Short mmCIF file of C-alpha atoms (C1' of nucleotides) in Angstrom, two decimals:
data_model
loop_
_atom_site.label_atom_id
_atom_site.label_comp_id
_atom_site.label_asym_id
_atom_site.label_seq_id
_atom_site.Cartn_x
_atom_site.Cartn_y
_atom_site.Cartn_z
CA UNK A 737 40.71 -15.47 2.40
CA UNK A 738 38.53 -14.26 -0.34
CA UNK A 739 38.30 -18.36 -1.60
CA UNK A 740 36.14 -19.12 1.69
CA UNK A 741 33.20 -16.82 0.60
CA UNK A 742 30.76 -18.54 -1.30
CA UNK A 743 29.13 -16.50 -3.24
CA UNK A 744 30.76 -14.81 -6.73
CA UNK A 745 28.32 -12.50 -7.21
CA UNK A 746 30.03 -8.72 -7.84
CA UNK A 747 29.61 -6.48 -5.28
CA UNK A 748 26.25 -4.09 -5.90
CA UNK A 749 26.52 -0.18 -5.59
CA UNK A 750 23.58 0.67 -4.11
CA UNK A 751 23.06 4.87 -4.89
CA UNK A 752 20.92 6.64 -2.70
CA UNK A 753 19.87 9.80 -4.41
CA UNK A 754 19.33 13.05 -1.46
CA UNK A 755 17.55 16.31 -2.26
CA UNK A 756 17.31 19.13 0.59
CA UNK A 757 15.25 19.05 3.13
CA UNK A 758 14.82 15.29 2.94
CA UNK A 759 13.62 12.97 5.73
CA UNK A 760 17.19 11.91 7.45
CA UNK A 761 15.19 8.38 8.44
CA UNK A 762 14.82 8.07 4.73
CA UNK A 763 18.67 8.00 3.55
CA UNK A 764 19.40 6.18 7.17
CA UNK A 765 16.88 3.09 6.90
CA UNK A 766 18.58 2.16 3.41
CA UNK A 767 22.29 2.52 4.76
CA UNK A 768 21.85 0.91 7.56
CA UNK A 769 19.88 -1.84 6.01
CA UNK A 770 22.65 -2.50 3.34
CA UNK A 771 25.42 -1.61 6.23
CA UNK A 772 24.13 -4.81 7.86
CA UNK A 773 23.47 -6.38 5.41
CA UNK A 774 27.41 -6.20 4.53
CA UNK A 775 28.63 -7.09 7.47
CA UNK A 776 26.10 -10.18 8.25
CA UNK A 777 27.65 -11.91 4.96
CA UNK A 778 31.11 -11.61 5.29
CA UNK A 779 29.95 -13.10 8.82
CA UNK A 780 28.29 -15.91 7.07
CA UNK A 781 31.20 -16.60 4.99
CA UNK A 782 28.64 -15.47 2.11
CA UNK A 783 29.97 -12.13 0.44
CA UNK A 784 32.59 -10.10 1.42
CA UNK A 785 31.94 -6.84 0.71
CA UNK A 786 27.77 -7.13 -0.22
CA UNK A 787 27.36 -3.30 -0.94
CA UNK A 788 28.71 -0.56 -1.68
CA UNK A 789 26.85 2.61 -0.66
CA UNK A 790 27.29 5.88 -2.44
CA UNK A 791 25.53 8.73 -0.63
CA UNK A 792 24.40 11.28 -4.04
CA UNK A 793 22.83 14.72 -4.43
CA UNK A 794 20.05 15.36 -6.81
CA UNK A 795 21.39 18.83 -7.31
CA UNK A 796 25.51 20.48 -7.45
CA UNK A 797 26.25 21.34 -4.27
CA UNK A 798 28.30 18.58 -2.23
CA UNK A 799 26.66 18.90 0.49
CA UNK A 800 22.45 19.15 1.50
CA UNK A 801 20.94 19.55 4.91
CA UNK A 802 18.70 17.17 6.08
CA UNK A 803 14.90 19.01 7.06
CA UNK A 804 16.19 17.83 11.24
CA UNK A 805 18.98 20.40 10.55
CA UNK A 806 22.28 17.17 10.11
CA UNK A 807 24.41 18.57 7.39
CA UNK A 808 25.38 15.66 5.14
CA UNK A 809 28.85 15.85 3.54
CA UNK A 810 30.82 14.78 0.66
CA UNK A 811 27.31 14.48 -1.57
CA UNK A 812 28.34 13.39 -4.75
CA UNK A 813 26.18 15.08 -7.59
CA UNK A 814 24.61 12.38 -9.59
CA UNK A 815 27.11 13.67 -13.23
CA UNK A 816 29.90 13.19 -11.68
CA UNK A 817 28.82 9.41 -10.80
CA UNK A 818 31.31 6.97 -12.52
CA UNK A 819 30.59 3.73 -11.47
CA UNK A 820 27.70 1.48 -13.07
CA UNK A 821 24.03 1.86 -10.32
CA UNK A 822 23.17 -1.75 -9.60
CA UNK A 823 20.69 0.18 -7.28
CA UNK A 824 19.10 3.64 -7.26
CA UNK A 825 17.16 4.70 -4.73
CA UNK A 826 15.79 8.18 -4.20
CA UNK A 827 14.86 9.28 -0.96
CA UNK A 828 12.15 11.41 -0.35
CA UNK A 829 11.93 15.22 0.54
CA UNK A 830 9.61 18.40 0.26
CA UNK A 831 11.08 19.45 -2.99
CA UNK A 832 10.95 16.29 -3.95
CA UNK A 833 7.01 16.87 -4.30
CA UNK A 834 7.66 19.97 -6.15
CA UNK A 835 9.69 20.87 -10.13
CA UNK A 836 12.98 20.45 -8.13
CA UNK A 837 15.40 18.92 -8.99
CA UNK A 838 15.57 21.27 -12.27
CA UNK A 839 15.40 19.43 -15.79
CA UNK A 840 19.09 18.11 -15.76
CA UNK A 841 18.70 15.87 -13.18
CA UNK A 842 15.19 14.60 -14.87
CA UNK A 843 17.27 13.74 -18.08
CA UNK A 844 20.26 11.99 -15.97
CA UNK A 845 17.86 10.37 -13.97
CA UNK A 846 16.48 8.44 -16.98
CA UNK A 847 19.33 7.88 -18.92
CA UNK A 848 20.72 6.23 -15.87
CA UNK A 849 17.33 4.30 -15.31
CA UNK A 850 17.47 2.76 -18.33
CA UNK A 851 21.03 1.09 -16.70
CA UNK A 852 20.14 0.25 -13.35
CA UNK A 853 19.44 -3.10 -12.23
CA UNK A 854 16.60 -1.69 -9.91
CA UNK A 855 15.46 2.08 -9.74
CA UNK A 856 13.67 2.86 -6.32
CA UNK A 857 11.93 5.46 -4.42
CA UNK A 858 11.67 6.28 -0.64
CA UNK A 859 8.43 8.01 0.10
CA UNK A 860 7.53 11.20 -1.98
CA UNK A 861 10.91 10.20 -3.53
CA UNK A 862 7.69 8.59 -6.06
CA UNK A 863 6.96 11.81 -7.47
CA UNK A 864 10.19 12.11 -9.17
CA UNK A 865 10.36 9.18 -10.90
CA UNK A 866 7.13 9.51 -11.89
CA UNK A 867 8.06 12.96 -13.39
CA UNK A 868 10.81 11.04 -14.98
CA UNK A 869 8.20 8.77 -16.56
CA UNK A 870 10.13 5.83 -14.67
CA UNK A 871 6.17 4.22 -13.08
CA UNK A 872 4.15 4.66 -15.85
CA UNK A 873 1.14 2.32 -16.14
CA UNK A 874 3.31 0.67 -13.26
CA UNK A 875 1.76 -0.05 -9.70
CA UNK A 876 3.22 2.32 -7.02
CA UNK A 877 2.79 3.88 -3.71
CA UNK A 878 4.17 6.61 -1.71
CA UNK A 879 3.38 8.30 2.00
CA UNK A 880 -0.26 7.97 2.31
CA UNK A 881 -0.60 11.64 2.76
CA UNK A 882 0.65 12.42 -0.37
CA UNK A 883 -0.64 9.15 -1.99
CA UNK A 884 -3.98 11.28 -3.59
CA UNK A 885 -1.26 13.85 -5.30
CA UNK A 886 0.45 11.64 -6.35
CA UNK A 887 -2.90 10.02 -8.55
CA UNK A 888 -4.45 13.07 -9.45
CA UNK A 889 -0.54 14.59 -10.50
CA UNK A 890 -0.18 11.15 -12.34
CA UNK A 891 -3.43 9.48 -13.49
CA UNK A 892 -1.70 6.30 -15.56
CA UNK A 893 -0.37 4.79 -11.84
CA UNK A 894 -1.52 2.71 -9.96
CA UNK A 895 -1.00 4.25 -6.50
CA UNK A 896 -1.83 1.96 -3.42
CA UNK A 897 -1.25 3.81 -0.54
CA UNK A 898 -1.78 0.66 2.01
CA UNK A 899 1.15 -0.81 0.71
CA UNK A 900 4.77 -0.76 2.28
CA UNK A 901 6.91 -1.61 -0.80
CA UNK A 902 5.19 -2.13 -4.40
CA UNK A 903 7.37 -3.38 -7.02
CA UNK A 904 7.08 -4.03 -10.32
CA UNK A 905 9.91 -5.61 -12.64
CA UNK A 906 12.23 -3.23 -11.90
CA UNK A 907 11.15 -0.25 -9.96
CA UNK A 908 10.07 -0.07 -6.62
CA UNK A 909 8.69 2.67 -4.67
CA UNK A 910 7.71 2.52 -0.58
CA UNK A 911 5.70 4.38 1.92
CA UNK A 912 5.84 6.18 4.39
CA UNK A 913 9.17 7.83 5.71
CA UNK A 914 10.39 4.08 7.95
CA UNK A 915 9.56 2.02 4.80
CA UNK A 916 12.94 2.76 3.35
CA UNK A 917 13.87 0.16 5.84
CA UNK A 918 10.58 -2.33 4.17
CA UNK A 919 12.84 -1.12 0.54
CA UNK A 920 16.15 -2.17 1.03
CA UNK A 921 15.45 -5.19 3.26
CA UNK A 922 12.60 -6.52 0.29
CA UNK A 923 15.71 -5.93 -2.17
CA UNK A 924 18.80 -6.96 0.60
CA UNK A 925 16.48 -10.46 0.53
CA UNK A 926 16.57 -10.54 -3.65
CA UNK A 927 20.35 -10.33 -3.90
CA UNK A 928 21.18 -12.25 -0.90
CA UNK A 929 18.23 -14.92 0.12
CA UNK A 930 15.40 -14.46 2.76
CA UNK A 931 17.65 -15.93 5.22
CA UNK A 932 20.09 -12.85 5.62
CA UNK A 933 17.69 -10.60 5.16
CA UNK A 934 15.74 -12.00 8.15
CA UNK A 935 18.69 -11.40 10.02
CA UNK A 936 19.76 -7.65 9.01
CA UNK A 937 15.56 -7.58 10.46
CA UNK A 938 16.41 -8.98 13.41
CA UNK A 939 19.37 -6.72 14.54
CA UNK A 940 16.99 -3.73 13.60
CA UNK A 941 14.67 -4.80 16.02
CA UNK A 942 11.79 -4.63 12.42
CA UNK A 943 10.18 -6.89 11.17
CA UNK A 944 10.95 -8.38 7.92
CA UNK A 945 7.50 -8.30 5.69
CA UNK A 946 5.62 -5.64 7.86
CA UNK A 947 1.64 -6.60 7.69
CA UNK A 948 -0.44 -4.39 8.01
CA UNK A 949 -0.91 -0.31 6.56
CA UNK A 950 0.77 2.36 6.06
CA UNK A 951 -0.12 4.53 9.48
CA UNK A 952 -1.90 1.58 11.27
CA UNK A 953 -0.23 0.24 14.29
CA UNK A 954 2.81 -2.21 13.99
CA UNK A 955 0.88 -5.03 12.65
CA UNK A 956 -2.61 -4.04 12.92
CA UNK A 957 -4.42 -3.76 10.03
CA UNK A 958 -6.50 -1.00 11.09
CA UNK A 959 -5.23 2.35 12.38
CA UNK A 960 -5.49 4.37 15.16
CA UNK A 961 -7.08 7.27 12.75
CA UNK A 962 -9.70 4.76 11.01
CA UNK A 963 -11.06 3.44 14.34
CA UNK A 964 -11.09 6.63 16.40
CA UNK A 965 -13.92 8.12 14.01
CA UNK A 966 -17.31 8.01 15.99
CA UNK A 967 -18.81 6.18 13.03
CA UNK A 968 -16.51 3.49 13.21
CA UNK A 969 -15.74 2.51 16.43
CA UNK A 970 -19.10 2.48 16.52
CA UNK A 971 -20.04 0.57 13.88
CA UNK A 972 -17.18 -1.75 14.82
CA UNK A 973 -18.97 -3.62 18.15
CA UNK A 974 -21.84 -4.22 16.41
CA UNK A 975 -19.89 -6.25 13.54
CA UNK A 976 -17.32 -7.36 16.32
CA UNK A 977 -20.33 -9.67 17.49
CA UNK A 978 -21.47 -10.15 13.98
CA UNK A 979 -18.79 -10.86 12.14
CA UNK A 980 -19.96 -15.04 11.06
CA UNK A 981 -22.68 -14.15 9.34
CA UNK A 982 -22.54 -12.20 5.87
CA UNK A 983 -22.59 -8.60 6.48
CA UNK A 984 -23.65 -6.17 4.46
CA UNK A 985 -23.80 -2.44 3.92
CA UNK A 986 -26.99 -1.88 4.04
CA UNK A 987 -26.86 -3.41 7.93
CA UNK A 988 -24.55 -1.65 8.95
CA UNK A 989 -26.02 1.86 7.79
CA UNK A 990 -28.69 0.68 9.83
CA UNK A 991 -27.07 0.60 12.69
CA UNK A 992 -25.62 4.11 12.93
CA UNK A 993 -28.84 5.55 11.64
CA UNK A 994 -28.50 6.10 8.34
CA UNK A 995 -28.87 5.68 4.74
CA UNK A 996 -26.93 3.30 3.06
CA UNK A 997 -25.23 5.95 0.49
CA UNK A 998 -24.77 8.82 3.04
CA UNK A 999 -23.43 6.18 5.53
CA UNK A 1000 -20.94 5.56 3.43
CA UNK A 1001 -20.07 9.00 2.09
CA UNK A 1002 -19.46 10.01 5.49
CA UNK A 1003 -17.76 6.70 6.62
CA UNK A 1004 -15.20 7.26 3.92
CA UNK A 1005 -14.13 11.48 4.64
CA UNK A 1006 -14.15 10.09 8.22
CA UNK A 1007 -12.17 7.08 8.02
CA UNK A 1008 -10.64 6.56 4.33
CA UNK A 1009 -11.77 3.39 4.09
CA UNK A 1010 -15.10 2.47 2.41
CA UNK A 1011 -17.03 0.46 4.94
CA UNK A 1012 -16.93 -2.45 2.66
CA UNK A 1013 -12.95 -2.42 2.88
CA UNK A 1014 -12.99 -1.57 6.53
CA UNK A 1015 -15.12 -4.95 7.30
CA UNK A 1016 -12.91 -7.02 4.50
CA UNK A 1017 -10.08 -5.75 7.48
CA UNK A 1018 -12.12 -6.44 10.30
CA UNK A 1019 -12.39 -9.65 8.75
CA UNK A 1020 -8.77 -10.53 8.06
CA UNK A 1021 -7.30 -8.48 11.64
CA UNK A 1022 -9.64 -11.26 13.29
CA UNK A 1023 -8.39 -14.25 11.10
CA UNK A 1024 -4.74 -13.14 11.96
CA UNK A 1025 -5.63 -12.68 15.70
CA UNK A 1026 -6.24 -16.31 15.45
CA UNK A 1027 -3.66 -17.30 14.17
CA UNK A 1028 -1.58 -15.87 16.24
CA UNK A 1029 -3.44 -16.82 19.29
CA UNK A 1030 -5.30 -20.06 18.35
CA UNK A 1031 -4.42 -23.77 17.15
CA UNK A 1032 -7.77 -23.52 14.88
CA UNK A 1033 -8.11 -25.41 11.94
CA UNK A 1034 -8.19 -22.96 8.93
CA UNK A 1035 -11.63 -23.30 8.46
CA UNK A 1036 -13.12 -22.64 11.30
CA UNK A 1037 -10.90 -19.46 11.67
CA UNK A 1038 -12.48 -18.70 8.06
CA UNK A 1039 -15.99 -19.31 9.21
CA UNK A 1040 -15.44 -17.69 12.77
CA UNK A 1041 -14.56 -14.69 10.32
CA UNK A 1042 -16.51 -15.03 8.00
CA UNK A 1043 -13.98 -14.49 4.96
CA UNK A 1044 -15.87 -17.65 3.28
CA UNK A 1045 -14.21 -20.36 2.45
CA UNK A 1046 -10.40 -21.75 2.54
CA UNK A 1047 -9.79 -20.60 -1.10
CA UNK A 1048 -11.63 -16.88 -0.55
CA UNK A 1049 -9.84 -16.47 2.55
CA UNK A 1050 -6.20 -17.46 1.45
CA UNK A 1051 -7.87 -14.84 -1.86
CA UNK A 1052 -8.16 -12.10 0.83
CA UNK A 1053 -5.92 -13.06 3.07
CA UNK A 1054 -3.10 -12.63 0.50
CA UNK A 1055 -4.50 -9.64 -0.43
CA UNK A 1056 -4.45 -8.10 2.10
CA UNK A 1057 -1.16 -9.26 4.11
CA UNK A 1058 0.70 -10.48 1.33
CA UNK A 1059 1.21 -14.32 2.65
CA UNK A 1060 -1.27 -17.00 2.85
CA UNK A 1061 -2.72 -17.76 5.78
CA UNK A 1062 -0.72 -20.78 6.81
CA UNK A 1063 2.38 -18.50 6.09
CA UNK A 1064 0.81 -16.10 8.04
CA UNK A 1065 0.67 -18.89 11.06
CA UNK A 1066 3.99 -20.27 11.11
CA UNK A 1067 5.70 -17.02 11.00
CA UNK A 1068 3.79 -15.40 13.39
CA UNK A 1069 2.09 -18.43 15.88
CA UNK A 1070 2.78 -17.49 19.48
CA UNK A 1071 4.64 -20.63 20.53
CA UNK A 1072 2.82 -22.50 22.79
CA UNK A 1073 5.77 -22.47 25.61
"C1'" DA B 968 -11.82 -20.90 -18.33
"C1'" DG B 969 -15.84 -17.78 -19.13
"C1'" DT B 970 -20.03 -16.11 -17.86
"C1'" DA B 971 -23.21 -14.86 -15.06
"C1'" DA B 972 -24.97 -12.62 -11.22
"C1'" DG B 973 -24.59 -10.01 -6.58
"C1'" DC B 974 -22.70 -6.46 -4.07
"C1'" DG B 975 -20.79 -2.16 -3.20
"C1'" DC B 976 -18.88 2.26 -4.78
"C1'" DC B 977 -19.28 6.60 -6.62
"C1'" DG B 978 -21.07 10.53 -9.64
"C1'" DC B 979 -24.68 13.05 -10.97
"C1'" DC B 980 -29.12 14.97 -9.25
"C1'" DA B 981 -32.86 16.16 -6.11
"C1'" DT B 982 -34.45 18.62 -1.74
"C1'" DG B 983 -34.48 20.11 2.78
"C1'" DC C 1083 -25.79 29.86 -1.94
"C1'" DT C 1084 -23.83 26.09 0.92
"C1'" DC C 1085 -24.21 22.27 2.98
"C1'" DA C 1086 -25.72 17.60 4.21
"C1'" DT C 1087 -28.88 14.05 3.00
"C1'" DG C 1088 -30.74 10.45 0.49
"C1'" DG C 1089 -32.33 7.84 -4.54
"C1'" DC C 1090 -30.84 6.60 -8.93
"C1'" DG C 1091 -28.32 4.04 -12.36
"C1'" DG C 1092 -23.75 2.47 -14.21
"C1'" DC C 1093 -19.61 0.65 -13.53
"C1'" DG C 1094 -16.32 -2.79 -11.68
"C1'" DC C 1095 -14.93 -6.34 -8.75
"C1'" DT C 1096 -15.10 -10.56 -6.37
"C1'" DT C 1097 -17.93 -15.35 -6.86
"C1'" DA C 1098 -20.44 -19.05 -7.35
#
DNA sequence: AGTAAGCGCCGCCATG
DNA sequence: CTCATGGCGGCGCTTA
């Protein structure tokens, strides 16, 4: 019985726009998230059918070949969509970074965006939103490999390549290919609440909110790329035993026997990270570890990581992990069984 | 809350 | 000529 469902909210139309060469995961991620959200909302008697997923094509063709060769059929060219679009998702693909799709598509996109509740991109789909002018002056992210290109092509954007999802009022961008999942989970959380989103995440066996950076290992702030460089790994050992102290970049340079200027330059080239940022990440990493594995007071943890006062640890922590230290502990502390 | 001080970062230029 | 290094000064973020 319809009456038994708690939510009176209308069904939302999710339009996923694909272009040829799209990574399968770019579209599979969002599709599965919304589909599982439907399923769970139904089971929970919250909503009989929360989402309708519409697969659309950015070209006149009704089919598109994905990067791995799987052919998507029965696509609806965007111009033929008649339903009101609640959420528009532009999936990334190699052509998304080029001048394609054509001007007609961009015109459609600009018009459509005026009417959507939310417009989003996965991976390099951000280039499409940027070209359409939708990201002007907004915070944005994309696949980290293309973040620089995005920033230089569209200087007004504030590109942050370590984010998985960047959200503004109505516009969302997400990072690497798999982050379409993170993006969609966030949208589901907004629509159906945290509990449902968490259940979807559990079903997919992914964290509800990924912490850390793109390219980083799961939950790790510092990626192998950043740590496996000569400079970083060399300095890291020394840093680990000096984290409680106030460390300057100059001291780090000393450890590497280089001038501060040159150290900073070479370090940045190798790791894509400035020495200061690296140090900060290392401190937060250590704090995360202690929050997970110990019962130490926040203040003690802060001291041991060199993150300063409780206030400043909180601030720094929020910047990197997007939740407070105590919130992080609540979610991730390993229960003492 | 608004300001001042400190520090890291980066562009620019000089040197080897 | 180029490439790696290093010094200087200004800008901006963080903290007190």
